[in-house]
XYZ file of C-alpha atoms in Angstrom:
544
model
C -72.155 -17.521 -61.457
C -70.169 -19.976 -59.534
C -72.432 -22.424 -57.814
C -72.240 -20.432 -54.402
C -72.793 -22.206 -54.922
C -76.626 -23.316 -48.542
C -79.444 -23.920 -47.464
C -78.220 -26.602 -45.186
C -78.413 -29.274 -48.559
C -77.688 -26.046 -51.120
C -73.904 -25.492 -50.155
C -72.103 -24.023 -52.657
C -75.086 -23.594 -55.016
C -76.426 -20.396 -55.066
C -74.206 -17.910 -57.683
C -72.916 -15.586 -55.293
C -72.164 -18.155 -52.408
C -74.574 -19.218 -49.616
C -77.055 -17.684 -47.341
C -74.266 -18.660 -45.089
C -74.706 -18.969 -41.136
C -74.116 -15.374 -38.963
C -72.834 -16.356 -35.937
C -71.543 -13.013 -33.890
C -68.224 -12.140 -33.135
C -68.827 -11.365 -29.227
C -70.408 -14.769 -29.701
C -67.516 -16.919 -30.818
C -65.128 -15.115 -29.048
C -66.730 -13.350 -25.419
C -67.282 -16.959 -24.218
C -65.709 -19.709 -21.702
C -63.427 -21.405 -23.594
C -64.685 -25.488 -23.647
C -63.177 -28.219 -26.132
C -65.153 -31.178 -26.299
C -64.142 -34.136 -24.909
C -62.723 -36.253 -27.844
C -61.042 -33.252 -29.473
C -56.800 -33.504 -29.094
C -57.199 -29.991 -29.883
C -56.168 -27.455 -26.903
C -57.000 -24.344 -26.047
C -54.008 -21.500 -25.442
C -54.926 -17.946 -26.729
C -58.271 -15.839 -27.060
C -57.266 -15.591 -30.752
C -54.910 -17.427 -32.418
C -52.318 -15.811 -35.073
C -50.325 -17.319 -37.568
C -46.906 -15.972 -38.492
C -47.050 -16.921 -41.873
C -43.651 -16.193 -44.362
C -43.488 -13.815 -47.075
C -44.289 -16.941 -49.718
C -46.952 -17.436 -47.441
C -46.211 -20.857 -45.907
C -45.999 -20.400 -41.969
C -42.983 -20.841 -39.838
C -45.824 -22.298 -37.057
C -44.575 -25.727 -38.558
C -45.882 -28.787 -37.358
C -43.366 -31.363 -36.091
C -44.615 -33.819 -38.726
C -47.623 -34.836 -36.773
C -51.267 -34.782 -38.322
C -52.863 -34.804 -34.617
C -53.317 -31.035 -33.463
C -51.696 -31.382 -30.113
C -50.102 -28.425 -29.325
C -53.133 -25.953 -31.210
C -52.993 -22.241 -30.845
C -56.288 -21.770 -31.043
C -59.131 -20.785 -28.231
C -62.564 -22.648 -28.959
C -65.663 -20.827 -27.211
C -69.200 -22.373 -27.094
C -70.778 -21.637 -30.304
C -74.512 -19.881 -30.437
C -77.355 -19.515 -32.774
C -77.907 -21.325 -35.572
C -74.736 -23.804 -34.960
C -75.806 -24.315 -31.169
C -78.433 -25.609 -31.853
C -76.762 -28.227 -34.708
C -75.136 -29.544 -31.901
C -71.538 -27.422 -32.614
C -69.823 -26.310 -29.566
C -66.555 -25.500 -30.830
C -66.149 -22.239 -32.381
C -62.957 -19.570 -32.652
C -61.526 -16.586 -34.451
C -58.027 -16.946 -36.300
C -56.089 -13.900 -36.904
C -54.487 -14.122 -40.043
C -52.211 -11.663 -42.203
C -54.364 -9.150 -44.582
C -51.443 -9.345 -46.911
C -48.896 -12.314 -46.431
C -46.421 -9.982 -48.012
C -46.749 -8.349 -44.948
C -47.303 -10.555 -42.116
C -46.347 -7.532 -39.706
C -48.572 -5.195 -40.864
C -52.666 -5.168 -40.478
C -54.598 -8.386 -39.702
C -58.067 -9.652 -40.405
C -59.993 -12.794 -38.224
C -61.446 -15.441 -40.153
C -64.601 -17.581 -38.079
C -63.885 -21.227 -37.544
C -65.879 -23.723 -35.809
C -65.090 -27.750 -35.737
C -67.010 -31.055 -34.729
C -64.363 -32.904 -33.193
C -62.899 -36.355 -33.694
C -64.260 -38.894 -31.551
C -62.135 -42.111 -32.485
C -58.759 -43.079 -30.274
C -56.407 -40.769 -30.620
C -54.369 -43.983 -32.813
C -57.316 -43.753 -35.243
C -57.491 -40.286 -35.603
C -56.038 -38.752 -39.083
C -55.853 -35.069 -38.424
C -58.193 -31.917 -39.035
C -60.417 -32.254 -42.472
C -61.412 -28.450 -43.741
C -64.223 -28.173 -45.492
C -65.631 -25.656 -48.241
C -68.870 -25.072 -49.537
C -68.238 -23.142 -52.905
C -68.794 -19.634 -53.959
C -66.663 -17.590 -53.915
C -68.925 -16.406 -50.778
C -70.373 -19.247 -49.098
C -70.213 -19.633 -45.302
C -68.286 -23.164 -44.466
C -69.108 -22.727 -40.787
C -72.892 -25.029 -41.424
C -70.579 -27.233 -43.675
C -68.371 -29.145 -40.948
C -71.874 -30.288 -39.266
C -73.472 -31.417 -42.655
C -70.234 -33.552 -43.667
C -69.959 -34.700 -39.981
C -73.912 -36.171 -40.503
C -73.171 -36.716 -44.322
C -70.147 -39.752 -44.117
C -70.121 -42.640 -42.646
C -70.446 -42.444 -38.580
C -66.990 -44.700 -38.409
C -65.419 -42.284 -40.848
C -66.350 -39.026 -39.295
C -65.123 -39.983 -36.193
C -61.579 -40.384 -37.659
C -61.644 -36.288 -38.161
C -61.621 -33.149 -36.368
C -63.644 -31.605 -39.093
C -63.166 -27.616 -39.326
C -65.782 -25.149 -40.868
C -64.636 -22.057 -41.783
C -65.860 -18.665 -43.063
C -63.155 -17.102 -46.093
C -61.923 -14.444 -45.367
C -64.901 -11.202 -46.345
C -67.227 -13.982 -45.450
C -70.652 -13.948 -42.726
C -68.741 -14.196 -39.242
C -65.509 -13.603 -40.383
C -63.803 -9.844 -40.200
C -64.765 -7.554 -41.328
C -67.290 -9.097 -43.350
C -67.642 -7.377 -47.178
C -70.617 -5.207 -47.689
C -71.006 -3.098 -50.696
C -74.137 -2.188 -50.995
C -76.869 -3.938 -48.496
C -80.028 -2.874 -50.604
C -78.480 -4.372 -53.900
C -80.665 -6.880 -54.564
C -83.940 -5.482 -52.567
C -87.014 -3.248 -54.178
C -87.984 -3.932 -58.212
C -84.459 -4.355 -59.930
C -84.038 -3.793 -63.290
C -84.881 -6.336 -65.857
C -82.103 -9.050 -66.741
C -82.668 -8.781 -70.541
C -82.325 -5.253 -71.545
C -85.372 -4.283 -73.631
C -82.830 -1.622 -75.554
C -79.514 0.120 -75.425
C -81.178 2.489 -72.706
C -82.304 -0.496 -70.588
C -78.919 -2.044 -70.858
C -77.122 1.318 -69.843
C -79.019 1.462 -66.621
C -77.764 -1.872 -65.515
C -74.318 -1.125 -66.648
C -74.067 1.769 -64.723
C -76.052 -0.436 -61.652
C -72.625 -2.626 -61.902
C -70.241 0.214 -62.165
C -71.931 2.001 -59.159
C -71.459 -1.480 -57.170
C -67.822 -1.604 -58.114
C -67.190 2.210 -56.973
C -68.925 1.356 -53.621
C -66.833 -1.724 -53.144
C -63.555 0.546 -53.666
C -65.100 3.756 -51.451
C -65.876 1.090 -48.529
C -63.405 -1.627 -48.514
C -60.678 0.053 -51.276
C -57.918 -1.402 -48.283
C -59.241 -4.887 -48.889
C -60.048 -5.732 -51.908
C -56.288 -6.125 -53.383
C -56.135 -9.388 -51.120
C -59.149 -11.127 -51.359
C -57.837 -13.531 -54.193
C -58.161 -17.423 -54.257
C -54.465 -17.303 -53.555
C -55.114 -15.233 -50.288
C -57.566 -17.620 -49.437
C -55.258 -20.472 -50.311
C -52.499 -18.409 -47.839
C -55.447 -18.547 -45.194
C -56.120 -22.426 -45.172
C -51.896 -22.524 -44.470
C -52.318 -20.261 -41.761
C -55.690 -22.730 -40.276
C -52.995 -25.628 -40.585
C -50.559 -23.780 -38.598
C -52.771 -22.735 -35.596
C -53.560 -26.754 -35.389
C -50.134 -27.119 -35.192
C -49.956 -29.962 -37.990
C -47.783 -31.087 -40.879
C -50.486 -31.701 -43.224
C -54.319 -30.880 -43.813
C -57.416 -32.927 -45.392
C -59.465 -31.094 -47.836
C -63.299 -31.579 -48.463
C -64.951 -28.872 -50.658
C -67.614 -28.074 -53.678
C -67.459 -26.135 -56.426
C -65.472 -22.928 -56.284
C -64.072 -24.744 -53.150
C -62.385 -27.626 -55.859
C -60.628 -24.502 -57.189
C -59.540 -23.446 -53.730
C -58.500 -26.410 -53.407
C -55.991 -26.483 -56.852
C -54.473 -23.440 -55.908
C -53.694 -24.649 -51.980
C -52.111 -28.310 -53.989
C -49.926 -26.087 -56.609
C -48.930 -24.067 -53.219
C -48.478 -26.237 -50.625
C -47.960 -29.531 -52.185
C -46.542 -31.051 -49.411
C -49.081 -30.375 -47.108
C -51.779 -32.259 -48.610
C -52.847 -35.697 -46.825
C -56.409 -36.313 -48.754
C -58.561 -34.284 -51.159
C -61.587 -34.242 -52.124
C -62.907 -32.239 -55.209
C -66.724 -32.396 -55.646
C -68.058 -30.863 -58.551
C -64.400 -29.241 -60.091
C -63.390 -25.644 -61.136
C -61.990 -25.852 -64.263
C -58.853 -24.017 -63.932
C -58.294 -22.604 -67.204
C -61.087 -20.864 -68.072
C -60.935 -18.680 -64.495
C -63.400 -16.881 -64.636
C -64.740 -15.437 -67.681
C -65.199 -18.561 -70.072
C -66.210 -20.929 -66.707
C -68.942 -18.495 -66.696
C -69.805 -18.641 -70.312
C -69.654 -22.154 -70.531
C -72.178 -22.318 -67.574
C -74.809 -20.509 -69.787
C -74.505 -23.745 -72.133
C -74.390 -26.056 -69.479
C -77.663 -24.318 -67.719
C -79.701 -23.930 -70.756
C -79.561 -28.254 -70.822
C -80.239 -28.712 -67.169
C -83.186 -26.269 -67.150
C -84.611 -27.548 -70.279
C -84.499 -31.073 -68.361
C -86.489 -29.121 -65.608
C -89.461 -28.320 -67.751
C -89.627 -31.552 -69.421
C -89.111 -33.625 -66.085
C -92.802 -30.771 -65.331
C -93.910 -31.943 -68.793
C -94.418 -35.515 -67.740
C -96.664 -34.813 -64.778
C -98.636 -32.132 -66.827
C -101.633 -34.186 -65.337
C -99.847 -32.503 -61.649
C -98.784 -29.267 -63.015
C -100.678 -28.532 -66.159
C -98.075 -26.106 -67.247
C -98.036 -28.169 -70.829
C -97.304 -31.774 -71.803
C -94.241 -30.652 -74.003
C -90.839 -29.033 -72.856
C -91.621 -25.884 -74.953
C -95.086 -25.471 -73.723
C -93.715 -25.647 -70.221
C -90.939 -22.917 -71.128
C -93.692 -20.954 -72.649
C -95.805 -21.333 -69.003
C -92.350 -20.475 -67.623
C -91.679 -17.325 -69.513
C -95.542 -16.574 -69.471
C -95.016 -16.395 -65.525
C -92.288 -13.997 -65.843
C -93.326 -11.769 -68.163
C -96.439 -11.100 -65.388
C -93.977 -10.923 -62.076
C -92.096 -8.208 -64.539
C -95.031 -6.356 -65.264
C -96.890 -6.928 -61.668
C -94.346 -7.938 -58.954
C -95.576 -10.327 -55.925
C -95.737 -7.451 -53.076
C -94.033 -5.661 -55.049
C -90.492 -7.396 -54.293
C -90.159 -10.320 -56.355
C -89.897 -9.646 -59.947
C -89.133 -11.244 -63.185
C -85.206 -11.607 -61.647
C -86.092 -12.635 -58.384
C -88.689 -15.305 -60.448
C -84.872 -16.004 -62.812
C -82.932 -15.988 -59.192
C -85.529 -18.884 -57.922
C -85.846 -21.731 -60.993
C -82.152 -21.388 -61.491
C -81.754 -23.172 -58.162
C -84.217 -26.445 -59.966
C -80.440 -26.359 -61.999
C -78.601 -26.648 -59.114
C -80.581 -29.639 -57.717
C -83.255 -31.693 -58.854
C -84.669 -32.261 -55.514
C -85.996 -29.051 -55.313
C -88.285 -29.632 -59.042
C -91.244 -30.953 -56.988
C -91.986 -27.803 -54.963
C -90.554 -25.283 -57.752
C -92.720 -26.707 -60.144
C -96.035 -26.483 -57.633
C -95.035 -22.809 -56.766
C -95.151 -21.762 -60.852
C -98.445 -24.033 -61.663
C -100.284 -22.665 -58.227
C -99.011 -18.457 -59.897
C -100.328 -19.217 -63.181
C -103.361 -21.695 -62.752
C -105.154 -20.400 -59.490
C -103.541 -17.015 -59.500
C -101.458 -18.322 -56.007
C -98.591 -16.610 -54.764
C -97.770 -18.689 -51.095
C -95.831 -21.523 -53.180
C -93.779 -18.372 -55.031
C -93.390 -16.847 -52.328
C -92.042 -19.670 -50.228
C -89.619 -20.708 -52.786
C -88.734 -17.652 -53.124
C -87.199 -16.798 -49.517
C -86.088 -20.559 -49.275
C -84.231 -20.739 -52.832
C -83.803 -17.197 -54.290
C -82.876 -14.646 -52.161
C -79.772 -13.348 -52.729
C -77.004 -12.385 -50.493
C -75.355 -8.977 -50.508
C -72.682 -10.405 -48.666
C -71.836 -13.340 -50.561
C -72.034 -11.270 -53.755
C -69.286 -8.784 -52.667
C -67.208 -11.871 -52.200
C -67.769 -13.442 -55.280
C -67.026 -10.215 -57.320
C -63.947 -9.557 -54.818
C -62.544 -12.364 -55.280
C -63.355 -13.705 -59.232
C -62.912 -9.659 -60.404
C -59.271 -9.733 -58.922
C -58.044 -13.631 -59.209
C -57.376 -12.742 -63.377
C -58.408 -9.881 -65.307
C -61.675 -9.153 -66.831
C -62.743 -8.004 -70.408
C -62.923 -4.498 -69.662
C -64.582 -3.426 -72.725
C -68.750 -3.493 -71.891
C -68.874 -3.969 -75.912
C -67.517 -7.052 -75.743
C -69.302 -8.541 -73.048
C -72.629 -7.388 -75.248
C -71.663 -9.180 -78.090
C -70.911 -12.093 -76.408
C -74.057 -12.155 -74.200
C -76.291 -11.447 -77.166
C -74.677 -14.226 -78.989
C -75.135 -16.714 -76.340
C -78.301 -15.695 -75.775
C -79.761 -16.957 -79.224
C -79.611 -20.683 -78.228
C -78.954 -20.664 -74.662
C -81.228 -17.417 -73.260
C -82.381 -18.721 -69.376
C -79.119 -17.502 -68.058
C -77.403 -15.567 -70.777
C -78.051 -12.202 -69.378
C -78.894 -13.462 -65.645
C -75.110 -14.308 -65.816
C -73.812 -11.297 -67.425
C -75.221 -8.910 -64.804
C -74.392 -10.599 -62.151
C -70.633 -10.484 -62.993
C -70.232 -7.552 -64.433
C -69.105 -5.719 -61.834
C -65.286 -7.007 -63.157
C -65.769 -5.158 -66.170
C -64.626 -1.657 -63.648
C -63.429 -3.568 -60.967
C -61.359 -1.379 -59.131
C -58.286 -4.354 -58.586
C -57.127 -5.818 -62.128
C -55.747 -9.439 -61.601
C -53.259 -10.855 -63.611
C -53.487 -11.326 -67.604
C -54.107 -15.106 -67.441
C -55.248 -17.954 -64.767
C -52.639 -18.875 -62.061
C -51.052 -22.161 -63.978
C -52.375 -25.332 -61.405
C -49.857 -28.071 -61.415
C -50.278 -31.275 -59.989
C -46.625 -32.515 -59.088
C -45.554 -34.026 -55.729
C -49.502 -34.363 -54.461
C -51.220 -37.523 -53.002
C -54.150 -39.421 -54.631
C -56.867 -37.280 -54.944
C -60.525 -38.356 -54.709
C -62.871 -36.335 -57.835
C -66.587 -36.601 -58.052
C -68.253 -35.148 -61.098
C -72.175 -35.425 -62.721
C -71.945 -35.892 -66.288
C -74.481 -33.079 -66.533
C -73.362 -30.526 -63.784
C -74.563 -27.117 -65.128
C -72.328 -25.170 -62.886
C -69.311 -26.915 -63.264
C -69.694 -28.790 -66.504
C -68.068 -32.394 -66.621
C -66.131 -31.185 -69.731
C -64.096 -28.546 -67.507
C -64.342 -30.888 -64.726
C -61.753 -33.471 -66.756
C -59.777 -30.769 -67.817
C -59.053 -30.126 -64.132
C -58.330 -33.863 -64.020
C -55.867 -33.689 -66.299
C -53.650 -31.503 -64.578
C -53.934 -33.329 -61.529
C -52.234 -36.497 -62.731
C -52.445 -38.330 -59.172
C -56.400 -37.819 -59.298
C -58.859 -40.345 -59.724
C -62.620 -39.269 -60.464
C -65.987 -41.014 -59.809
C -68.391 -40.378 -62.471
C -72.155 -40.118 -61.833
C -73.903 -40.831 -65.839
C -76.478 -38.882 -66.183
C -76.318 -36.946 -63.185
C -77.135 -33.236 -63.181
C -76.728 -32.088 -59.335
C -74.260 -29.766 -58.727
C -72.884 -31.543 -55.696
C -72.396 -35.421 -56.179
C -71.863 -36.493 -52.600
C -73.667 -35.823 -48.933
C -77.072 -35.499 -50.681
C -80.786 -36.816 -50.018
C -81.676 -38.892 -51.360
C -78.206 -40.503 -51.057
C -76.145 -41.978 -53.831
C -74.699 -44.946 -52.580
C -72.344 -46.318 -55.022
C -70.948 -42.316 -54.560
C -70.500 -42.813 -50.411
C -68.926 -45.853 -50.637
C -66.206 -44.266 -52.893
C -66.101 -41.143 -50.428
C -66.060 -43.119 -47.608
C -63.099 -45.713 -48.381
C -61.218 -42.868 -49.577
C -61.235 -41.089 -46.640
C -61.149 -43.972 -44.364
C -58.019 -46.149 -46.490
C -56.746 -43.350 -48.925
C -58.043 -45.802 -51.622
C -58.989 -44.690 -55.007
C -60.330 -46.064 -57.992
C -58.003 -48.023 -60.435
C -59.371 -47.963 -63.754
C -57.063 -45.641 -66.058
C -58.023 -43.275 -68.174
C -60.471 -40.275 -67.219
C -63.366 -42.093 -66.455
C -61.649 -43.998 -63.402
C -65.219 -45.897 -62.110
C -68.969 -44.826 -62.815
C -71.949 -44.704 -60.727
C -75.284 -44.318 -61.609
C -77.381 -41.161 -61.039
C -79.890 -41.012 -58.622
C -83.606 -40.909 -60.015
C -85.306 -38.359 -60.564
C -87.713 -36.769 -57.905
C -91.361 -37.461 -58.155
C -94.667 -34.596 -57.451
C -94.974 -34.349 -53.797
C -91.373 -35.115 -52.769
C -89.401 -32.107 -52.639
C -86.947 -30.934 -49.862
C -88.837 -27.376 -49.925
């Protein structure tokens, strides 16, 4: 359950990636080519390819410059959803389905960019951003940090969205099974051994449709391929060196494209960090810890405004109205499609982000005190539905970047262990990775080793209390990244530091000088500077 972790303020939140932006391929590509007017980028091809090498750098090289001049890459109006955000710059890259093999088949990844506006002597090259995952569309992303920094900083960039490869508007996009998470699933927590066999074969059946459908692609849709893929981005623009922006299981994109590519790092930008070592199993279990805190802080944030909510003036009464609530959507589902793990699929979100308490916490006081299901359902299609798409991602890649446990047993006893002191997500979490327990691709034995030699200061922002990514992993990324320097928000539980609303302030101004100067934060040690976390929401002010 990587924070997916997009709702336009919910990149890389939910677990399987984001309810990412479809934007169709006839539409990014069957249109009059038009580059906006303070974009050095040029168009020269319908579809741009990289020739990458068989180490997967690309033998595109840039002369040394980080202005994309001389870029082999076609922009097109963009439609939908990004039209009307203002985006006109979209394309298709052609990139290598196996950079062992940069003859052989290729797939298209979706791009789309919001151009730098500054003199072409203030410019400081293309900035790629990622909103988490593994799954979530980046092509909504470029738009959001475009808005998000400082108007004199953005204009520095040409800042480049992108969809992974599998991902929305990319192709082919990764489908599995498209009714997965419609109709009344099974229940989460298995009631006995029968229960739990039903959902174990549910995740073996997934895994056997992933292989019968997309058996060709699923060897190379690692975090290294993906790493391969920004390289090839870089090359089409035709420059020496890239800026990186990203969230979540974007930070760990991000390690693998430094331990890579090294040299082809300008800035960096890790919000919210991937600890590296525990890929992906004990990130995972470490997030059922980390959740269990952040939700508890949830129902005793509803606990003081039980006058508002009157789900209980204590934390455990309010977990007691919580459970209450789902043990009725289990037994009676709201027209009959969300359950008890849609109901699980919709709080976790309040973990994610504390701006969304206000209207989560009206939508379970209006089901249980008036009988109400608008609010539910409401937060329901704006916070918990689940992608099919972004799932098959997430298992494609975390299932095949190391190997998985591939005894169910084990998994079980470790579940039902964790599940004595941290139950919300226990078995939430289990499910919905345990497709890698039959994967069909088995990844290496252990992690890919990140090292942090030869890179550039690196910019790290971290909440003390981030569920998904919890700060403890967090600094263990730090350590092996040596040239990194990381902002510290005390106290702070969002899952995302930077870009939010309500802003953090003392957080921009770090973001921004970074990215403006390259400057960084001096103080040694771990905790290089501190800001304070923004205060809590209050009843009535919720972004949903």
């Amino acid at each position: 359950m990587m924070g997916g972790m997009s709702m336009s303020r919910l990149r890389g939140r939910t677990r399987g990636g984001v309810a990412g932006l479809t934007v169709s391929v006839a539409a990014l590509t069957g249109l009059t080519a038009c580059t906006s007017s303070g974009s050095a980028v040029s168009p020269q091809s319908s579809t741009a390819t990289a020739t990458p090498t068989a180490q997967g750098g690309s033998t595109q090289a840039a002369s040394g410059s980080i202005l994309p001049a001389h870029a082999a890459l076609h922009w097109h109006s963009c439609s939908g959803q990004l039209a009307e955000e203002g985006v006109q710059d979209c394309a298709m890259l052609s990139v290598p389905l196996n950079y062992s093999d940069p003859g052989g088949r290729h797939i298209s990844l979706a791009l789309d960019m919001i151009p730098a506006t500054a003199p072409a002597s203030q410019q400081q090259g293309i900035m790629l951003v990622n909103p988490g995952g593994p799954g979530g569309s980046g092509l909504s992303l470029a738009p959001d940090v475009a808005q998000g920094l400082s108007s004199a900083v953005a204009a520095d960039y040409d800042i480049v969205g992108f969809d992974p490869r599998g991902v929305g508007s990319s192709v082919p996009a990764l489908s599995c099974e498209p009714g997965f998470f419609t109709g009344n699933r099974p229940n989460y927590i298995p009631a006995n051994a029968a229960a739990e066999q039903v959902l174990i074969n549910r995740a073996k059946t997934y895994a056997d449709d992933c292989e019968k459908k997309f058996g060709w692609l699923l060897p190379y849709m690692t975090t290294k391929d993906a790493a391969r893929d920004l390289d090839s981005i870089r090359a089409a623009f035709g420059v020496s060196k890239i800026n990186y922006f990203a969230f979540s299981y974007g930070t760990y994109l991000g390690e693998v494209y430094a331990t890579l590519f090294p040299g082809r790092v300008r800035r960096m930008v890790l919000d919210s960090t991937v600890d590296p070592t525990g890929v992906w199993y004990n990130d995972n279990v470490e997030q059922d810890y980390a959740f269990q805190g952040r939700i508890e802080a949830f129902f005793a944030w509803i606990a003081k405004y039980d006058s508002t909510y009157r789900l209980g003036s204590t934390t455990a009464q309010v977990q007691a109205s919580f459970y209450r609530a789902r043990n009725q959507l289990l037994a009676h589902p709201v027209d009959g499609t969300i359950g008890a793990d849609d109901f699980d699929d919709t709080i976790l979100e309040g973990g994610y982000l504390d701006e969304l308490w206000p209207g989560l916490a009206q939508a379970l006081s209006s089901y249980l005190n008036s009988g109400q299901t608008a609010d539910l359902i409401s937060q329901y299609q704006g916070n918990g539905v689940q992608g099919e798409n972004e799932f098959a991602v997430y298992n494609a890649v975390q299932c095949s970047d190391v190997n998985w446990p591939r005894s169910w047993a084990y998994w079980t006893s470790d579940t039902e262990m964790i599940y004595k002191t941290a139950p919300f997500q226990a078995w939430d979490n289990a499910w919905f990775n345990a497709a890698c327990a039959f994967w069909p691709v088995k990844g290496p034995a252990k992690p890919m080793q990140i090292s942090g030699a030869g890179l550039p200061g690196i910019l790290m922002l971290q909440g003390t209390l981030d569920p998904a990514t919890p700060y403890a992993g967090a600094q263990q990324a730090h350590k092996l990244l040596p040239s990194a320097r990381m902002v510290v928000v005390e106290g702070g539980g969002n899952h995302g530091q930077s870009l939010e609303q309500p802003s953090n302030s003392c957080v921009q101004g770090y973001l921004n000088a970074y990215l403006a100067t390259g400057s960084l934060p001096d103080k040694p040690g771990l905790v290089n500077a501190s800001c304070p976390a923004v205060a809590p929401p209050t009843p009535g002010n919720s972004s949903d």
